[in-house]
Coordinates of C-alpha atoms in Angstrom, one line a residue:
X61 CA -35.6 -7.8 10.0
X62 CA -35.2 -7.6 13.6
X63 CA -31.7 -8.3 15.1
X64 CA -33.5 -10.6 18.0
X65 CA -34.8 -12.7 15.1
X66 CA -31.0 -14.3 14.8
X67 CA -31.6 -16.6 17.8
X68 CA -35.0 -17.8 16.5
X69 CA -34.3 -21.6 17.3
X70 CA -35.4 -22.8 13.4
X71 CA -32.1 -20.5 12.8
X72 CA -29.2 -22.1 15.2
X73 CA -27.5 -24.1 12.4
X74 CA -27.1 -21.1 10.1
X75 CA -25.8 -19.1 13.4
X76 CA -23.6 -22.3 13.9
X77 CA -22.4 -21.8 9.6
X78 CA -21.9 -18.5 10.1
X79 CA -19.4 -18.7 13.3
X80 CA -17.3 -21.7 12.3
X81 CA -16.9 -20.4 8.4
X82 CA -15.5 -17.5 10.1
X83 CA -13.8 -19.0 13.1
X84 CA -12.3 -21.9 11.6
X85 CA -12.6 -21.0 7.9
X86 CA -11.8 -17.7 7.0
X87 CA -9.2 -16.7 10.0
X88 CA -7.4 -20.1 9.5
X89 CA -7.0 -19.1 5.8
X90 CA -5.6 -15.6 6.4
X91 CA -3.5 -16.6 8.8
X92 CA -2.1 -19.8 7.2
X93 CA -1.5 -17.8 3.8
X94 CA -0.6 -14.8 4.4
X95 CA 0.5 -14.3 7.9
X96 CA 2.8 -17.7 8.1
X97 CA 2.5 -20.3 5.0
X98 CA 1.1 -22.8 7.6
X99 CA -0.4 -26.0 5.9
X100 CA -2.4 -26.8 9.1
X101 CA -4.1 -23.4 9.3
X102 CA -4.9 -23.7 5.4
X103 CA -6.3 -27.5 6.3
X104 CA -8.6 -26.4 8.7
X105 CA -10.0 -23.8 6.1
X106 CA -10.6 -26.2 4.5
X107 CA -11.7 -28.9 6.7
X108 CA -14.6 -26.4 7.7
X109 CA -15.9 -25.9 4.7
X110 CA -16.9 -29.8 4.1
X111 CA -17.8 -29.5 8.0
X112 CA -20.2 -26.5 6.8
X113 CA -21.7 -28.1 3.9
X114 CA -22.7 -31.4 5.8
X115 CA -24.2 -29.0 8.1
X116 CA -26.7 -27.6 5.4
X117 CA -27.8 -30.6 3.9
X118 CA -27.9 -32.7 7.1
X119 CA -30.3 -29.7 8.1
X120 CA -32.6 -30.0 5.5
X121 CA -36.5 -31.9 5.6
X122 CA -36.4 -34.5 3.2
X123 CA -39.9 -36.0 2.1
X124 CA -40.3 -39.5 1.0
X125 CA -43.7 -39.7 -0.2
X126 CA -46.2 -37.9 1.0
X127 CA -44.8 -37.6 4.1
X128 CA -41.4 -36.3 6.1
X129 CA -39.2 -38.5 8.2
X130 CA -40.4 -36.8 11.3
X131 CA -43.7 -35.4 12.1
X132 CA -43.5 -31.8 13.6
X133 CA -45.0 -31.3 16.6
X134 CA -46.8 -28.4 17.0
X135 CA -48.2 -26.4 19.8
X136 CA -47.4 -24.3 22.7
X137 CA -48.2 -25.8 26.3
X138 CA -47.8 -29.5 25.3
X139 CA -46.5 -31.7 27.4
X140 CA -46.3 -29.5 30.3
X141 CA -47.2 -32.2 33.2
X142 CA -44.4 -34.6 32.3
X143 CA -42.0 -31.2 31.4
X144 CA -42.6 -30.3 34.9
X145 CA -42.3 -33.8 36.3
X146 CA -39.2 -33.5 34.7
X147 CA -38.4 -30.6 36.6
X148 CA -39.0 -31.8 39.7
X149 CA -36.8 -35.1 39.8
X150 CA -34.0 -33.3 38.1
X151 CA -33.8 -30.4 40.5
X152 CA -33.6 -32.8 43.3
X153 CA -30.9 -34.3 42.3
X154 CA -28.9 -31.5 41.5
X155 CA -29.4 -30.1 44.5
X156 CA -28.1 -33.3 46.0
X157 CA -25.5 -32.6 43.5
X158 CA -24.4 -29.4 44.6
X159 CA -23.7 -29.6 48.0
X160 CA -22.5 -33.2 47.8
X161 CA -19.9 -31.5 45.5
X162 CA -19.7 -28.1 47.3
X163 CA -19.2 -29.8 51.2
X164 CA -16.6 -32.4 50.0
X165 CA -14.4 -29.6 48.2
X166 CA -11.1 -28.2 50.3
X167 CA -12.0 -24.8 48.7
X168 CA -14.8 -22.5 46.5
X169 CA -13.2 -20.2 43.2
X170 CA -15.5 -17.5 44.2
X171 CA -14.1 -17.3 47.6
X172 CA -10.6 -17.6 47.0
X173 CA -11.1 -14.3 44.4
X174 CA -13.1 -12.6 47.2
X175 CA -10.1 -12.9 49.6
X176 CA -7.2 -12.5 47.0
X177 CA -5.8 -15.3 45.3
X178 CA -4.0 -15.4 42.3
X179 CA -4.9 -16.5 38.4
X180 CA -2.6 -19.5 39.1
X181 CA -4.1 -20.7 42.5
X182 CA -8.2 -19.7 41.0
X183 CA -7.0 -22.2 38.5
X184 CA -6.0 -25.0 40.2
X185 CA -8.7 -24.4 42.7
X186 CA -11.0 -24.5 39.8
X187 CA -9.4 -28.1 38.9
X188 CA -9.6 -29.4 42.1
X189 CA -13.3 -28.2 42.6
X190 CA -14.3 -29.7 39.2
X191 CA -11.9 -32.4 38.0
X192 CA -9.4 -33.5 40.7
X193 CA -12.2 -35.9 42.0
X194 CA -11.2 -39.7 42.7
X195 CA -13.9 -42.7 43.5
X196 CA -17.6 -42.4 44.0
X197 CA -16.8 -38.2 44.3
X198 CA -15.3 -38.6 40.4
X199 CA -19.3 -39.6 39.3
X200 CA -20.9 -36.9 41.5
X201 CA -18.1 -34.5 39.5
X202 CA -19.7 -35.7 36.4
X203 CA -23.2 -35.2 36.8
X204 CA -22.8 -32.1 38.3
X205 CA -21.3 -31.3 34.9
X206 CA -23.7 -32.9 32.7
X207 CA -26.3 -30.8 34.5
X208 CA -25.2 -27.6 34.7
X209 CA -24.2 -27.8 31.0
X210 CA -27.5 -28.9 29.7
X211 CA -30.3 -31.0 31.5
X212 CA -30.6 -27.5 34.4
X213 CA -30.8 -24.9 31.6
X214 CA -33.4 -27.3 30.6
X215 CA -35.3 -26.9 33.5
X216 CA -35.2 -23.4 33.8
X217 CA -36.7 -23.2 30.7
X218 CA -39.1 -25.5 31.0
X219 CA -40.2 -22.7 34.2
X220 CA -40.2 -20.1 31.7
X221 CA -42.2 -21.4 29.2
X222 CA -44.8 -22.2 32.0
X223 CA -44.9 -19.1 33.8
X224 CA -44.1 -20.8 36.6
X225 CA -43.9 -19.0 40.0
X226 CA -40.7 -20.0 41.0
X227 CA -38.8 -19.2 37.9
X228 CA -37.1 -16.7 38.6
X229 CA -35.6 -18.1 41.6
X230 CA -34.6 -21.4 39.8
X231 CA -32.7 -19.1 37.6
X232 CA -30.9 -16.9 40.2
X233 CA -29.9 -19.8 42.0
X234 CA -28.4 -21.5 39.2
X235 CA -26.9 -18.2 37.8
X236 CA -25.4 -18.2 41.8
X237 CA -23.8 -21.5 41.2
X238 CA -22.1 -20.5 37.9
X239 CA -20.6 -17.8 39.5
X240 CA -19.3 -19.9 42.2
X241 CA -17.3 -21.8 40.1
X242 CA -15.5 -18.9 38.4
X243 CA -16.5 -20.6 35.0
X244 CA -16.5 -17.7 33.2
X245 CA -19.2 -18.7 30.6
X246 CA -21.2 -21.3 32.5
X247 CA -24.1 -18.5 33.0
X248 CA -24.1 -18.3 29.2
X249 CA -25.9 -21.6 29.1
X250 CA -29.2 -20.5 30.9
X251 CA -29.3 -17.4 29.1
X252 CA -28.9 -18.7 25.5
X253 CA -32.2 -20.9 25.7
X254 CA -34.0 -18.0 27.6
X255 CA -33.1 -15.8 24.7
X256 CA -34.5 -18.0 22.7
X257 CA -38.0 -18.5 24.2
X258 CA -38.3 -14.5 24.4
X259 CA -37.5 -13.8 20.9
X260 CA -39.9 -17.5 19.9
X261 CA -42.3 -15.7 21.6
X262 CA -41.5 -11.7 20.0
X263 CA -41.4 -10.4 23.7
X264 CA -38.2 -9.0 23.1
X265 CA -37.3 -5.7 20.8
X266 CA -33.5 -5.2 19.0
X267 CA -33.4 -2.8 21.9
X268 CA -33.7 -5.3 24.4
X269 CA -31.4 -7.6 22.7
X270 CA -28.5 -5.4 22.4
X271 CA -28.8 -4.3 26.1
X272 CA -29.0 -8.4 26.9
X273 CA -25.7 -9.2 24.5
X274 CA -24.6 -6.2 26.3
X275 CA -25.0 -7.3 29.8
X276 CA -23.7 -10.6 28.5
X277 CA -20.2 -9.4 27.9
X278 CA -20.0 -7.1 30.9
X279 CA -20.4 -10.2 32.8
X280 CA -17.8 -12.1 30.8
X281 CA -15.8 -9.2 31.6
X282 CA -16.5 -9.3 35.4
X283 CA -16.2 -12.7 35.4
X284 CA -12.4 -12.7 33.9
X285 CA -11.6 -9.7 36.2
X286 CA -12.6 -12.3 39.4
X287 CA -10.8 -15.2 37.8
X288 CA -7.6 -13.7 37.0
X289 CA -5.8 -14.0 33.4
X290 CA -2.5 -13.4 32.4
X291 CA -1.7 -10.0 33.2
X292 CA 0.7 -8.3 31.3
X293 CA 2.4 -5.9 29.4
X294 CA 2.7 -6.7 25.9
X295 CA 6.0 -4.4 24.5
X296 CA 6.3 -6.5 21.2
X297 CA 3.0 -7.4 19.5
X298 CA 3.2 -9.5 16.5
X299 CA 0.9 -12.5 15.1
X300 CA 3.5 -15.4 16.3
X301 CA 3.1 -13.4 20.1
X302 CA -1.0 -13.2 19.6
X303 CA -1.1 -16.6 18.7
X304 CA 0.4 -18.2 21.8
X305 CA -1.1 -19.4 24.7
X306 CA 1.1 -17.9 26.5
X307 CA 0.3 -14.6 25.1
X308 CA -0.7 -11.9 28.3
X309 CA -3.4 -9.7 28.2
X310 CA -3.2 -6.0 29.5
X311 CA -7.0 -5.7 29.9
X312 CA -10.5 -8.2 30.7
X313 CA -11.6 -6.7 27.1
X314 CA -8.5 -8.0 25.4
X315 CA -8.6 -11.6 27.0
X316 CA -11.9 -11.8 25.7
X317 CA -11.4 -11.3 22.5
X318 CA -8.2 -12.9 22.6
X319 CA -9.4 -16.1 24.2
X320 CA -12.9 -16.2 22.1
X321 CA -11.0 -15.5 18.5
X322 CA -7.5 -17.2 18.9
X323 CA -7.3 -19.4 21.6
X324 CA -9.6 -22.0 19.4
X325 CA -8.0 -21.5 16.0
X326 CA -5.1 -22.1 17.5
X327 CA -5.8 -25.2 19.5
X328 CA -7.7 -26.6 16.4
X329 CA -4.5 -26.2 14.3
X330 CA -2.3 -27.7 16.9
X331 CA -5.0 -30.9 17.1
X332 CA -4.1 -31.4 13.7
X333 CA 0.0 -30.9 13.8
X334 CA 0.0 -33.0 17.2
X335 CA -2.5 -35.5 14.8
X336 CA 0.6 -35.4 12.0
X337 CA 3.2 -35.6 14.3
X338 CA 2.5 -38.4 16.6
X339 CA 0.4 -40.6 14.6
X340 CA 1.1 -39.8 11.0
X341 CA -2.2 -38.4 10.6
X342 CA -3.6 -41.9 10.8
X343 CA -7.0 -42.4 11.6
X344 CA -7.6 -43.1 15.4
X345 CA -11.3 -44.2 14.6
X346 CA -13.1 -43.1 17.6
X347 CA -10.5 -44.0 20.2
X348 CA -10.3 -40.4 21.4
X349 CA -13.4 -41.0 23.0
X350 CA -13.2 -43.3 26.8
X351 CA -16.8 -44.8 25.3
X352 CA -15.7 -45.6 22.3
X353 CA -12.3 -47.0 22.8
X354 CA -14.1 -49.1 25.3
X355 CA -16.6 -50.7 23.1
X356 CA -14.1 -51.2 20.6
X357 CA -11.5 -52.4 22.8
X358 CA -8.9 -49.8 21.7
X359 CA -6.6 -47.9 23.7
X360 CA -8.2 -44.5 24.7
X361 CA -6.2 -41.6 23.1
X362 CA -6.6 -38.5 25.1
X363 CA -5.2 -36.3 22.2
X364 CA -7.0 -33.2 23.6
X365 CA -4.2 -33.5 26.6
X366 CA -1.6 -34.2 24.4
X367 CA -2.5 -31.2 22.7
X368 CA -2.5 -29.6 25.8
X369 CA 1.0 -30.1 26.5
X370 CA 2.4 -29.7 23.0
X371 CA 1.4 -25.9 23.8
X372 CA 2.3 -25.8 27.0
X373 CA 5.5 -27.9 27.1
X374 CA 4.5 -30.7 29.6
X375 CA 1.8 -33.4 30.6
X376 CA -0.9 -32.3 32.9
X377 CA -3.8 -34.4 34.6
X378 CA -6.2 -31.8 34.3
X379 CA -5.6 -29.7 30.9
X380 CA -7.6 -30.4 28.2
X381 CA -7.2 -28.2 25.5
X382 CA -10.7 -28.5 23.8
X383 CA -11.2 -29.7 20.0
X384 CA -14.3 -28.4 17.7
X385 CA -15.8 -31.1 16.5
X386 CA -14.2 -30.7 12.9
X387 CA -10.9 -31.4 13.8
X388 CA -12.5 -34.1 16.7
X389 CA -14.0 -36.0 13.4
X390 CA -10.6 -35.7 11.0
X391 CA -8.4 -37.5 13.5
X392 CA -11.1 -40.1 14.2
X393 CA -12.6 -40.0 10.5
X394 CA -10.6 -38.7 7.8
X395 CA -12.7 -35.8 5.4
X396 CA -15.0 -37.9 5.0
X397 CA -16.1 -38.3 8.5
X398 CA -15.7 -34.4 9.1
X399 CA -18.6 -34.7 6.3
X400 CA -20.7 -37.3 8.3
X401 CA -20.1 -35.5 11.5
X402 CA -21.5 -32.3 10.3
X403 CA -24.5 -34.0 8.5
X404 CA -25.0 -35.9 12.1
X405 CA -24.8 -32.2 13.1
X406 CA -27.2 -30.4 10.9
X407 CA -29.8 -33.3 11.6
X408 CA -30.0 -32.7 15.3
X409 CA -30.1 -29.1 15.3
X410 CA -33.3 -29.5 13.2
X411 CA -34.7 -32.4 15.5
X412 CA -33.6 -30.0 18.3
X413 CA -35.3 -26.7 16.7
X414 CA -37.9 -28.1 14.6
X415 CA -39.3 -31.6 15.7
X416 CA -39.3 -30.3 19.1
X417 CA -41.7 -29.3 21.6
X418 CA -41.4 -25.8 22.1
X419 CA -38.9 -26.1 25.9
X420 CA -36.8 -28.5 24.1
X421 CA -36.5 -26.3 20.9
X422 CA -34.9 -23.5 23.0
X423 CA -32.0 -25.5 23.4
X424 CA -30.7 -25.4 20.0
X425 CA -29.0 -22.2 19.9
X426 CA -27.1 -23.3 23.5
X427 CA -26.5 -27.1 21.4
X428 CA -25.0 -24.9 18.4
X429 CA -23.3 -22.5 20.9
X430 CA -21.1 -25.5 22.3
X431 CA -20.5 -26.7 19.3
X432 CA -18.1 -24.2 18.4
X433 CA -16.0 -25.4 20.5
X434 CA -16.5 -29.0 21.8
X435 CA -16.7 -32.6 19.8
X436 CA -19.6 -34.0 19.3
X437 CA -19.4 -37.8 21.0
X438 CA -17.9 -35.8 23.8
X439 CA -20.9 -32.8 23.9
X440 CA -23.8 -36.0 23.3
X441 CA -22.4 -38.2 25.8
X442 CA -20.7 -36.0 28.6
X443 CA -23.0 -32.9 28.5
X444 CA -26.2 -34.1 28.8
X445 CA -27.9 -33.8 25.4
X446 CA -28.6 -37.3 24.5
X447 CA -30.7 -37.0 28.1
X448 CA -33.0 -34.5 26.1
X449 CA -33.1 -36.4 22.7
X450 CA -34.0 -39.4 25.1
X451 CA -36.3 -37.0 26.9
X452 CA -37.5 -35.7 23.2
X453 CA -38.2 -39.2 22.5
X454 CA -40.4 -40.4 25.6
X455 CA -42.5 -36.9 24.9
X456 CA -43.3 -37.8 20.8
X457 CA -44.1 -41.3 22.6
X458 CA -46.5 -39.5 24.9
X459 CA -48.3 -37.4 22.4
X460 CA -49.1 -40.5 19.7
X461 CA -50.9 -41.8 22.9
X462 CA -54.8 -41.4 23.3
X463 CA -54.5 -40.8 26.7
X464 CA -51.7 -38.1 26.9
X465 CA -52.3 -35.2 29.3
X466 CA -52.5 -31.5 28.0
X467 CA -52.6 -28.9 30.6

């Protein structure tokens, strides 16, 4: 079996089973047994196994009849006019996007790193660049967001899977603009779905996909060293040290690894002790979302900040500390909508990587990818991906048509 055949996009929800059974299932459990006799880390063991089990079945093609719920659609190339129409709009947009953003901003990440600043002052330029936006300036903030998490990688896809000329400069630019930023995994979200496409294709050897994963993380790497982390010397290393977030790194290599395999098993736990603690572990049914609580007219309960400053010890308008969607469905749903939530999940990562044209099937593996660590109202309504499965649906439309297009 070849190692490139992992990120085959029919395969993102077992790549998706795989990482949270280990993030939030097995690490959880050895920790919350035998490292402290912590009931929230043995919770979310457990919590992730229902979450991995709706994922299965949720992934599965039921028939009813002689027929399936959804048609496949099959064929490389189709749709390819209104995939490039889509292009076109979208890249005009963000390009509005972008230097609206980039002219109105008192400062850019990249160059404050270039000329010396600190971790602490990257950060809060990072803030101000992305969050600390007010009025009409607040929705430009948003889309560039939505974008550059989801409907650009699109795009550049979409260019890929045409061949088109300008491909690779769509994708330079845009791998530019992540670096800008100093977000130190945004670039990850063009290169997932490219990934994908090569190995859908088999234009890409284990060779070749080891020296991509490896060029991956030397980016990560570079891209911590021009951010700044925390710095330091660690003289007593034990787990209750490791797993605080105020735990300093000595290396990029170690904040890596720290922030990838800690920082989020940590976080989830605290969700669920901040969930215990302040609301008696009563369900909050949906009002963690600003959508939701809307609609429902409930009070909006931003529990990833109070998360946020239960680790950090105070209030702050611009941390989030960022819930999987496991422990984003318990405080909303109970188990039984961490259940629902991970059936909900299972069934778009097969509409996404199975009842897909081929550009939009791509995008699984970056869907699963963000998954890992992001809820799922907030990842379908704030990053762009019910745009594609509205998108997706305007393309099946298209093809049921007599007169679609093929090119």
């Amino acid at each position: 079996m070849k190692l490139a055949n992992v990120f085959l996009p029919h395969n993102a929800y077992l790549l998706l089973i795989a990482g949270i059974l280990f993030l939030y299932g097995l690490i959880p459990f050895v920790i919350g047994v035998f490292v402290f006799n912590d009931p929230y880390f043995v919770l979310l063991s457990k919590l992730t196994i229902i979450a991995a089990l709706g994922i299965l079945i949720g992934h599965r093609k039921y028939k009813f009849g002689s027929g399936t719920i959804t048609r496949k659609v099959r064929g490389n190339g189709l749709f390819r006019k209104s995939n490039y129409d889509f292009v076109v709009i979208n890249c005009f947009i963000f390009i509005f996007i972008f230097f609206t953003i980039t002219f109105s901003a008192g400062s850019i990440p990249i160059i404050g790193a270039l000329t010396g600043a600190d971790a602490s002052a990257l950060s809060e330029q990072r803030g101000a660049f992305l969050k600390q936006r007010t009025g009409l300036m607040n929705i430009v903030s948003y889309g560039f967001s939505l974008y550059v998490t989801s409907i650009m990688p699109f795009c550049v896809v979409i260019l890929f899977e045409m061949k088109h000329k300008l491909r690779f400069l769509a994708l330079l630019f845009m791998l530019i603009v992540s670096i800008s930023f100093l977000v130190k995994a945004m670039f990850l979200n063009f290169m997932l779905p490219l990934i994908a496409l090569f190995v859908s294709r088999n234009d890409i050897s284990n060779k070749k996909i080891i020296t991509i994963l490896a060029a991956g993380v030397f980016t990560l790497l570079m891209m911590i060293g021009l951010a700044g982390f925390n710095d330091t010397e660690n003289n007593i290393v034990d787990a209750e040290t490791v797993l605080s977030v105020s735990y300093g790194s000595s290396s990029p290599l170690e904040f890596l690894v720290w922030r990838a395999l800690v920082i989020p098993v940590v976080t989830a736990r605290d969700t669920l002790l901040v969930h215990d603690e302040q609301f008696g572990s009563g369900l909050l049914l949906g009002a963690t979302s600003g959508l939701v609580s809307k609609m429902t007219g409930r009070s909006q309960v931003n529990i990833e900040r109070m998360v946020f400053a239960h680790q950090f010890g105070g209030w702050n308008d611009i941390g989030n500390a960022n819930s999987v969607f496991i422990t984003d469905a318990y405080v909303n749903f109970g188990i039984v909508g961490v259940f629902v939530f991970g059936l909900i999940v299972g069934r778009l990562l097969l509409l996404f990587s199975v009842y897909s044209p081929p550009a939009m099937s791509y995008m699984a593996i970056l869907f699963a990818f963000f998954l890992l660590g992001s809820s799922l109202i907030g990842l379908m309504l704030s990053s762009g991906f019910l745009v594609l499965l509205f998108w997706r649906s305007l393309q099946r439309w298209n093809n049921s048509s007599p007169s679609t297009v093929r090119s």
